mmCIF file of C-alpha atoms in Angstrom:
data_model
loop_
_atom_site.group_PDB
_atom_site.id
_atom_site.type_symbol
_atom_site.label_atom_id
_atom_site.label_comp_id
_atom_site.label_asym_id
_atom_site.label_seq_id
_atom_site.Cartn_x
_atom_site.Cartn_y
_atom_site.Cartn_z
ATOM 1 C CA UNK B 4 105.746 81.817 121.566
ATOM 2 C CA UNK B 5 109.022 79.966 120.107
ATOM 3 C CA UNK B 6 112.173 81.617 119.591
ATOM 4 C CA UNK B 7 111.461 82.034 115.628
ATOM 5 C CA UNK B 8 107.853 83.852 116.319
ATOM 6 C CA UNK B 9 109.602 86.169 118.690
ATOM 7 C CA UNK B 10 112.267 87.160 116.052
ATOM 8 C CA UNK B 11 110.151 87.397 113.210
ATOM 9 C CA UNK B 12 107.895 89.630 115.332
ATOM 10 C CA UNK B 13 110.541 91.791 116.327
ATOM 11 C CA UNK B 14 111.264 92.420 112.754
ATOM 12 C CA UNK B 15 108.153 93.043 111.909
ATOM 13 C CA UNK B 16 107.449 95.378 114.993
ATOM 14 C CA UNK B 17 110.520 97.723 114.437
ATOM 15 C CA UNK B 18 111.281 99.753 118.032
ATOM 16 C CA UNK B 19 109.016 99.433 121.146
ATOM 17 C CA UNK B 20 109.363 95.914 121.742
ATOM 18 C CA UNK B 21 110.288 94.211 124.804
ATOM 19 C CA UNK B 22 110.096 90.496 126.215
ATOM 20 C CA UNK B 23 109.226 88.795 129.522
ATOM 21 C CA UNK B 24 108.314 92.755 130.772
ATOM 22 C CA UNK B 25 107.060 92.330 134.189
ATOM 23 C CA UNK B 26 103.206 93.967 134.199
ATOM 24 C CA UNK B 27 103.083 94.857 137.804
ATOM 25 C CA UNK B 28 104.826 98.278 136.345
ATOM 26 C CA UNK B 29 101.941 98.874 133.849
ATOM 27 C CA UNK B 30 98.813 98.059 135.982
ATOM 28 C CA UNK B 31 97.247 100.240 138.766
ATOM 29 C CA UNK B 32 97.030 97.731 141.307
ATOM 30 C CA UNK B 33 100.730 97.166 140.872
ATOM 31 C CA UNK B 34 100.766 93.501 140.830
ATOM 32 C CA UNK B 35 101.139 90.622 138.100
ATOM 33 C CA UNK B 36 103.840 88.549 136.060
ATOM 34 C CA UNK B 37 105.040 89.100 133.365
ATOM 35 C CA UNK B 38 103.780 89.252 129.768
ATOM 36 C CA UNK B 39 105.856 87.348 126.765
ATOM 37 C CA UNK B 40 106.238 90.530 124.784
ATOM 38 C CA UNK B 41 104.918 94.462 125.229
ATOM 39 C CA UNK B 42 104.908 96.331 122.438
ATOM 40 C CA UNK B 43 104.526 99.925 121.843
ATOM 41 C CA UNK B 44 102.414 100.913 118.644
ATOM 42 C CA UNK B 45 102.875 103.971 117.081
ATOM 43 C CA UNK B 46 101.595 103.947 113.606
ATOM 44 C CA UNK B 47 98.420 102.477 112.072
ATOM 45 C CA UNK B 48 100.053 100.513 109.196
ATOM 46 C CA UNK B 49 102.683 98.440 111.871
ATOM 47 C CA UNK B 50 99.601 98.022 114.130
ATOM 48 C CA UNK B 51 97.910 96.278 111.441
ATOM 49 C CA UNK B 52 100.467 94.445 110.039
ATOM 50 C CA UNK B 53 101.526 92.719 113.549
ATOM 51 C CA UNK B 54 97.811 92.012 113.955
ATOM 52 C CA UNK B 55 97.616 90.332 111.020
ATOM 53 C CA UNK B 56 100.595 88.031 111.904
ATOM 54 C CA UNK B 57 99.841 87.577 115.737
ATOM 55 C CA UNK B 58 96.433 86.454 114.367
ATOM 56 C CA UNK B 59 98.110 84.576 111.111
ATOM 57 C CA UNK B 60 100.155 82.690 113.743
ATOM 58 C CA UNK B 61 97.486 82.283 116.558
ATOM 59 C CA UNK B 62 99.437 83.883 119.027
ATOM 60 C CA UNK B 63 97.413 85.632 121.732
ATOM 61 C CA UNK B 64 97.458 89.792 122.156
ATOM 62 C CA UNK B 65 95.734 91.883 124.429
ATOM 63 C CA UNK B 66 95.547 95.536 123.911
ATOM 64 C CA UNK B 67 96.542 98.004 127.267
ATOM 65 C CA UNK B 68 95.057 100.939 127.989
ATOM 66 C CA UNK B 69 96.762 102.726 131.391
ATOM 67 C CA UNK B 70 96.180 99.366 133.211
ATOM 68 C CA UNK B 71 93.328 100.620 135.321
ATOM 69 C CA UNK B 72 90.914 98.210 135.156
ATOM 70 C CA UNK B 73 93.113 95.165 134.772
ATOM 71 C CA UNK B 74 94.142 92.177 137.533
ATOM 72 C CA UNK B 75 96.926 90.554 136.031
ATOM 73 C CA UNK B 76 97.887 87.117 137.451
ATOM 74 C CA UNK B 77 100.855 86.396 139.056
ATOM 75 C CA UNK B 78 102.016 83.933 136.967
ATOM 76 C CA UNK B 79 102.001 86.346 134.114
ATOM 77 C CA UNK B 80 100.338 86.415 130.617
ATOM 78 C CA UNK B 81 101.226 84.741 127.207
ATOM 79 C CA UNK B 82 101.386 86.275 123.875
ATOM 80 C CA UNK B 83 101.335 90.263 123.271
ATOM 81 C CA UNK B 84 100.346 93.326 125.136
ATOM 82 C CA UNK B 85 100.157 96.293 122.732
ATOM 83 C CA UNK B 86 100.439 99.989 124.018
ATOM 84 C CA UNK B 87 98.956 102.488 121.367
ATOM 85 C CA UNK B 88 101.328 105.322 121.357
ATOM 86 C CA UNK B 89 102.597 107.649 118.691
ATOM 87 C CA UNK B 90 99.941 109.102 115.968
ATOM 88 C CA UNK B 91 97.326 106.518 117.481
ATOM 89 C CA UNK B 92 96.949 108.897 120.766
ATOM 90 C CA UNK B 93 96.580 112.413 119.351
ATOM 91 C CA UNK B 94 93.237 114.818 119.272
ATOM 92 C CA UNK B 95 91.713 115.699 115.743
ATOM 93 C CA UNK B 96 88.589 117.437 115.314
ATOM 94 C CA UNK B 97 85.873 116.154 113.008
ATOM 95 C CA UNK B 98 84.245 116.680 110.096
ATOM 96 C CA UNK B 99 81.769 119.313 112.275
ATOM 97 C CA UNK B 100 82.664 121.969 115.533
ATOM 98 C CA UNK B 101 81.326 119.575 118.109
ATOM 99 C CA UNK B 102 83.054 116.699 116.353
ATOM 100 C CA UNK B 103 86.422 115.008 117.834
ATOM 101 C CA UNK B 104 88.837 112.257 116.834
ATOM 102 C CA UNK B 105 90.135 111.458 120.274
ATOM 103 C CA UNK B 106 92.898 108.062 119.601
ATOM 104 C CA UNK B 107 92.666 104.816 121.429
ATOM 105 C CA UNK B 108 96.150 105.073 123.495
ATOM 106 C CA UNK B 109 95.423 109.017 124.439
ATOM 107 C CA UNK B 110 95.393 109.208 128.057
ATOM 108 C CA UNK B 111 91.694 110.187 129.516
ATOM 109 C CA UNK B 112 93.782 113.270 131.444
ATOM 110 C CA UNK B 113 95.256 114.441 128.307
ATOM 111 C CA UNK B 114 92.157 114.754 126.710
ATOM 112 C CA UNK B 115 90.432 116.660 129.715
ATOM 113 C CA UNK B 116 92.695 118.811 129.844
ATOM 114 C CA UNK B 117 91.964 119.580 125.919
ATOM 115 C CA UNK B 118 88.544 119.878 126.521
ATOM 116 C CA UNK B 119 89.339 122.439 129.461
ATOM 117 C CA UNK B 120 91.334 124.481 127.146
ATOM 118 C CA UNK B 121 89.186 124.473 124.599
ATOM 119 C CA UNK B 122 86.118 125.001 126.252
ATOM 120 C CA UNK B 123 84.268 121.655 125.097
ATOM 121 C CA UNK B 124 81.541 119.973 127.130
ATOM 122 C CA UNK B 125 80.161 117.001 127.793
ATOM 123 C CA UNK B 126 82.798 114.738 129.629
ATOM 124 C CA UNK B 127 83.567 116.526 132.627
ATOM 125 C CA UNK B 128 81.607 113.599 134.524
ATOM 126 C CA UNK B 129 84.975 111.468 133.659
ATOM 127 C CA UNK B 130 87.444 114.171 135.547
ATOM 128 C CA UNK B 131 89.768 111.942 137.660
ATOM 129 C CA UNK B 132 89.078 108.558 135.712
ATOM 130 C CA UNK B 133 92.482 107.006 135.040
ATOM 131 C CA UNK B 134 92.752 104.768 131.390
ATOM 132 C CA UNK B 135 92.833 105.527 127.559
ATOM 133 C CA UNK B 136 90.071 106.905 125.284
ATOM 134 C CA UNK B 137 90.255 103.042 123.936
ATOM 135 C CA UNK B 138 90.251 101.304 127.390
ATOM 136 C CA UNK B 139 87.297 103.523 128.321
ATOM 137 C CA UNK B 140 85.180 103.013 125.184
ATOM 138 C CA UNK B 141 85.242 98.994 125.343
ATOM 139 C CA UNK B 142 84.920 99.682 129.127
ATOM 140 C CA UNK B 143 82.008 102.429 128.286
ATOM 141 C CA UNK B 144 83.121 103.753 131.549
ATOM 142 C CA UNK B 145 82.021 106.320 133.439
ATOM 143 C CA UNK B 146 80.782 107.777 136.605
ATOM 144 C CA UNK B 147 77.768 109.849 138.318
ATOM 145 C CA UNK B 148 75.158 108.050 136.206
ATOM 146 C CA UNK B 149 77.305 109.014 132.954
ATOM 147 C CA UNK B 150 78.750 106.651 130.702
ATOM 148 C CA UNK B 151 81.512 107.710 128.111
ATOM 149 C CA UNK B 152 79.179 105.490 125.171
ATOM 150 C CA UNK B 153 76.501 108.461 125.156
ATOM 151 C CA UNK B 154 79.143 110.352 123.560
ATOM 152 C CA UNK B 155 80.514 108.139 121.251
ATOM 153 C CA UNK B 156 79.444 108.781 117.252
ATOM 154 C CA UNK B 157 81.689 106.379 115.610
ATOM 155 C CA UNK B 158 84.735 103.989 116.179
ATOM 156 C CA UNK B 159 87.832 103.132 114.088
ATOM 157 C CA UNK B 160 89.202 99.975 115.263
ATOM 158 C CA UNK B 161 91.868 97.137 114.237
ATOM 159 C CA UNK B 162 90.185 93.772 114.036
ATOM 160 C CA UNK B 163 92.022 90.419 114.379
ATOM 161 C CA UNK B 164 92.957 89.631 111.203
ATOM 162 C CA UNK B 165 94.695 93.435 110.451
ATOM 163 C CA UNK B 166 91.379 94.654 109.291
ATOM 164 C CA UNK B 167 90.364 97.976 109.671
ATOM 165 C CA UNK B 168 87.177 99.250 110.338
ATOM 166 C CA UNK B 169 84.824 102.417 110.408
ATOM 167 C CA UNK B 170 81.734 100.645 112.961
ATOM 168 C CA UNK B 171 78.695 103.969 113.221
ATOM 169 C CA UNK B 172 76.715 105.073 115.906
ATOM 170 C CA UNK B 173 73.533 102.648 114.601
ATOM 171 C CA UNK B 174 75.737 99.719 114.697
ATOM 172 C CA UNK B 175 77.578 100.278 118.127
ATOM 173 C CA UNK B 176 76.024 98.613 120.928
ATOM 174 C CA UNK B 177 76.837 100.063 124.809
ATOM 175 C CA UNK B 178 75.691 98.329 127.692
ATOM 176 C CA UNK B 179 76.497 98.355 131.522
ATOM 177 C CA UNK B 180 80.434 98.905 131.796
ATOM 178 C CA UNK B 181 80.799 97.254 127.829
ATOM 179 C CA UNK B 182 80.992 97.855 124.023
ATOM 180 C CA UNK B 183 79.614 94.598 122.308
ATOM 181 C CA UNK B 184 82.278 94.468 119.897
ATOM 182 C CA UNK B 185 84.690 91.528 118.299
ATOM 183 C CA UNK B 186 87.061 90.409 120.960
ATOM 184 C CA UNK B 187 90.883 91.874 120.718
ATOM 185 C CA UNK B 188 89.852 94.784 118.266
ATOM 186 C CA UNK B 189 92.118 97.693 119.301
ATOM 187 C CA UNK B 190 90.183 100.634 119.086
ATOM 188 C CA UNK B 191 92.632 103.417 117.553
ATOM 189 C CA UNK B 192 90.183 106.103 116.833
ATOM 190 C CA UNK B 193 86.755 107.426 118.770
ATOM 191 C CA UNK B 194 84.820 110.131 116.693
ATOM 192 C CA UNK B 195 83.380 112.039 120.283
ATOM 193 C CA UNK B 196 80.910 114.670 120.286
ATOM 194 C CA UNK B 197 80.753 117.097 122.243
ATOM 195 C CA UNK B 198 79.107 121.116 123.069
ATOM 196 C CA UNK B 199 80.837 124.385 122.943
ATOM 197 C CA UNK B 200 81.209 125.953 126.295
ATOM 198 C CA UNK B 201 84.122 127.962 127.827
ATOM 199 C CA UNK B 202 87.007 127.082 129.752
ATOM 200 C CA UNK B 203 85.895 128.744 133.288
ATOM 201 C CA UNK B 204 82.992 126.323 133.129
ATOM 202 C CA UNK B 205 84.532 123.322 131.791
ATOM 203 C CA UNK B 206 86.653 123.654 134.641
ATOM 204 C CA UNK B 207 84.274 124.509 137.343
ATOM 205 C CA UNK B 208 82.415 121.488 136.056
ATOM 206 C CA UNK B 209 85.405 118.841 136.484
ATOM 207 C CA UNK B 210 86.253 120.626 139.698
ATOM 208 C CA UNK B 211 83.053 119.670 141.250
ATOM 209 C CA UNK B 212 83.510 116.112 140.099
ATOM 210 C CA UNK B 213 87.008 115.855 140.769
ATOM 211 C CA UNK B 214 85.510 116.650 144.780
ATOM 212 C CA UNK B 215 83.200 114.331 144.905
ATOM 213 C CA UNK B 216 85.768 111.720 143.771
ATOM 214 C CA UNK B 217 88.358 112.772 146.521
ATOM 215 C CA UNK B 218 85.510 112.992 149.200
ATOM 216 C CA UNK B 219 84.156 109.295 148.084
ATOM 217 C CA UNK B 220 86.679 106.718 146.343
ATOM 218 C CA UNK B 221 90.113 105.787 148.329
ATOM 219 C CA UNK B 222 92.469 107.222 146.136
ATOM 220 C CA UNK B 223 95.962 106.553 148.416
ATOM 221 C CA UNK B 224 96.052 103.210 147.633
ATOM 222 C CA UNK B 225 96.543 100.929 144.858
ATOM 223 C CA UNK B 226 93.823 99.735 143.107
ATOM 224 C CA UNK B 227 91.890 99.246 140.113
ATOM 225 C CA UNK B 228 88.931 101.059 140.627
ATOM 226 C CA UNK B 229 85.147 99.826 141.163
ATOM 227 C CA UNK B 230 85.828 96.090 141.318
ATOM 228 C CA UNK B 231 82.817 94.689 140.924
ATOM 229 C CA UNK B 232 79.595 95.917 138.506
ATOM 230 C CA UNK B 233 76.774 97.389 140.243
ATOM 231 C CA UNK B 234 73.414 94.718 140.101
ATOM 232 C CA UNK B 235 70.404 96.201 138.851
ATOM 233 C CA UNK B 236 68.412 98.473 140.998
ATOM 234 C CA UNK B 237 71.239 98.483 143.667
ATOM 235 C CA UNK B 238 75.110 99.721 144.510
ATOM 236 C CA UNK B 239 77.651 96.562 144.796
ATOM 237 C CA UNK B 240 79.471 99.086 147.702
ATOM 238 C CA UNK B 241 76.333 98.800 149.865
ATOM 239 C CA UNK B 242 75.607 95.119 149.173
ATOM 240 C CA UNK B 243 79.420 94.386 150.457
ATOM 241 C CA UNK B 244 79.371 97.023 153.449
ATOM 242 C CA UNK B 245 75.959 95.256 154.385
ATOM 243 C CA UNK B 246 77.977 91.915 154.638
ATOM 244 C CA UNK B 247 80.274 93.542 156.731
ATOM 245 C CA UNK B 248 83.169 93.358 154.635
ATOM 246 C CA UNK B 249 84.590 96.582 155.009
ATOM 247 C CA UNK B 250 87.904 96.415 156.515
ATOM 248 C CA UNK B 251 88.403 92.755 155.623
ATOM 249 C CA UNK B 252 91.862 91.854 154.103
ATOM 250 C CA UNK B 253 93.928 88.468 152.589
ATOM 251 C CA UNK B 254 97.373 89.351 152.947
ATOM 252 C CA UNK B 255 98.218 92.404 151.877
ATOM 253 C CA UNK B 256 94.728 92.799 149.870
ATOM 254 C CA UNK B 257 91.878 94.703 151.786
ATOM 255 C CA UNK B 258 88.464 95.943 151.253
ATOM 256 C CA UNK B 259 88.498 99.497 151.690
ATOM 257 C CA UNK B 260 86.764 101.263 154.282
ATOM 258 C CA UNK B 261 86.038 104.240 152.241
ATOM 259 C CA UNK B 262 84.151 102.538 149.533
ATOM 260 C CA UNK B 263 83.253 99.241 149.703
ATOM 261 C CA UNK B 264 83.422 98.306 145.899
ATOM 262 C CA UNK B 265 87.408 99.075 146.245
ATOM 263 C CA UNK B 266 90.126 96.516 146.841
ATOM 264 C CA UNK B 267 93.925 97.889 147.676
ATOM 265 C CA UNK B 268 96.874 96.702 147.856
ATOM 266 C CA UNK B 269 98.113 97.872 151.053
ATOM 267 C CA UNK B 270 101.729 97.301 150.558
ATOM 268 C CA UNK B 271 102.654 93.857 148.560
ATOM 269 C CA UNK B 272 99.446 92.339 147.972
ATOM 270 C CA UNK B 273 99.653 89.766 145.020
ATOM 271 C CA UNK B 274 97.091 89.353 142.449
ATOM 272 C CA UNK B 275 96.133 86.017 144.103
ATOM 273 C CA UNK B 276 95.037 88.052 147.612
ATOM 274 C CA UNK B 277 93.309 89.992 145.525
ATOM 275 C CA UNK B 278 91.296 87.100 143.742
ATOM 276 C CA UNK B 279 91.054 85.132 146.827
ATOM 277 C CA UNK B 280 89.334 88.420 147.837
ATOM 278 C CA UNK B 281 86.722 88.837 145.648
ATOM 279 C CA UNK B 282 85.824 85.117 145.648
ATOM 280 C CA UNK B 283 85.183 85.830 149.602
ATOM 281 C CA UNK B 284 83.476 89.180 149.147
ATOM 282 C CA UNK B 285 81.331 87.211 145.972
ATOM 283 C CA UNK B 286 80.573 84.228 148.820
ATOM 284 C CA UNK B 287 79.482 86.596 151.109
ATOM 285 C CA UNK B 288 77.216 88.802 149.769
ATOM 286 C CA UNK B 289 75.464 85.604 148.028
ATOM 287 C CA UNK B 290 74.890 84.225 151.229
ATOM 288 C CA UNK B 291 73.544 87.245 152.630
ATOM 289 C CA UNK B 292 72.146 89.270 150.110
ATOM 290 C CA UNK B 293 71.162 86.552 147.236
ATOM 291 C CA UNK B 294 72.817 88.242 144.558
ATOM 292 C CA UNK B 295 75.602 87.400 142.208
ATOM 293 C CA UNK B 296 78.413 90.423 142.050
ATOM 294 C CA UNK B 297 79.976 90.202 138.450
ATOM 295 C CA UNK B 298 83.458 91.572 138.319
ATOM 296 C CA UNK B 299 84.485 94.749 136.382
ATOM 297 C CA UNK B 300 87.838 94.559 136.420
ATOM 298 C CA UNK B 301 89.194 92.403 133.753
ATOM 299 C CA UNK B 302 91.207 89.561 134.805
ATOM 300 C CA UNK B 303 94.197 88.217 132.239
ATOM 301 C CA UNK B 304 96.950 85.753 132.603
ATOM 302 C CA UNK B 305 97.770 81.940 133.390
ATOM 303 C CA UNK B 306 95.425 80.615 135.637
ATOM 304 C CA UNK B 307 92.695 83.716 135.641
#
């Protein structure tokens, strides 16, 4: 971006807006450059209009969830990351009692903990999963052979362009760890629906999740999560344990011993350990499994 793109985008963007703001402070894994410009959304009609012109002016934007699924490169990332704050992360319900409006930049706790207080079923499988409600839709993540998609009825989403759109359940399409939809829409709005229940078993539900998690999943370490997707008919973990891989580290970047589909950053790891990493744990468990791990974690920046 040129110094007359950032101005007029500052203009346009009001408050929130920062430059050269170094992403190992917004990413899990806690490494990464910087990004040209984050910006904090906070009302529909700004989101759209800085769309429009990041899109007008072909200037690349990426929109951040809570950074938990993300390897940012450490020579940083051009263009815009957007944060959805403000009215785009509050809880609505919907036209009918098992209907929400969850927003795209509400934190996945915050919205637990409303369904814990208000006694409403059906997500307690995602207890414990860091991100957004708009990270985890285009993610469709999940956990324990759930997948936040089944519960999706509708989106609301920002389109490049500045466009807003209502897409339905019949046109959404969820597959393993992805919603098909155009790339860089910034989903502001998912219509969820859910069951009435009651607190105490809401609760007792995410507790027993929440245990499995801790007993399962290295949680005092950096990382991102499940790093690569599992292959069809098997677990990535056991492929990479069955290469022998637990344990293994570049630099400061090692495969966990806990789960094998984890890589942390064990002090000051840098997003190239980390890649260097997976392109070893990817070698191996070709050569000794025959299969092809595809990464989950999405990779951004100069050079990824």
């Amino acid at each position: 971006m040129d110094r007359h793109q950032k101005a007029a985008l500052e203009k346009l963007a009001g408050k929130g807006i920062r430059f050269n703001y170094p992403m190992h402070q917004r990413t899990t894994y806690q490494v990464g450059g910087p990004v040209e410009v984050l910006w904090e959304a906070r009302d529909l009609l700004t989101l759209k209009e800085v769309i429009r012109y990041l899109s007008g002016e072909s200037i690349p934007y990426h929109v951040l969830g809570k950074g938990s699924n993300l390897l940012v490169t450490d020579d940083g990332i051009d263009g815009v990351m957007i944060l959805l704050k403000g009215s785009l992360a509050t809880i609505n319900k919907g036209p009918e009692d098992s209907l929400i409006w969850a927003g795209g930049g509400l934190h996945l706790t915050d919205l637990m903990k409303w369904c814990r207080q208000k006694g409403m079923s059906g997500l307690e499988f995602m207890a414990g999963i860091p991100g957004t409600v708009g990270g985890a839709v285009v993610m469709n993540a999940g956990a324990f052979g759930h997948a936040i998609g089944e519960k999706v009825r509708n989106i609301q989403c920002v389109v490049p362009g500045g466009k807003e759109v209502l897409v339905n359940r019949s046109d959404l399409k969820f597959s393993y760890r992805r919603l098909h939809v155009q790339k860089n829409s910034a989903i502001i709005n998912a219509c969820l629906e859910l069951s009435r229940s009651t607190p105490d078993k809401v609760s007792l539900k995410m507790g027993d999740f929440l245990k499995t998690r801790k007993e399962t999943q290295p949680l005092d370490a950096p990382s991102a999560g499940s790093v690569f997707k599992n292959p069809p008919g098997d677990h990535a973990g056991r492929l990479i344990e069955k290469a022998g891989l637990k344990g293994r580290k570049i630099g400061d970047a090692m495969v966990s011993e806990k789960h094998a589909n984890y890589i942390l950053n064990k002090g000051n790891a840098t997003a190239k350990d980390i890649l260097s990493l997976m392109e070893l744990v990817r070698f191996e468990v070709k050569r000794t499994s025959g299969i092809d791990l595809e990464p989950e974690i999405k990779i951004v920046g100069k050079k990824a």
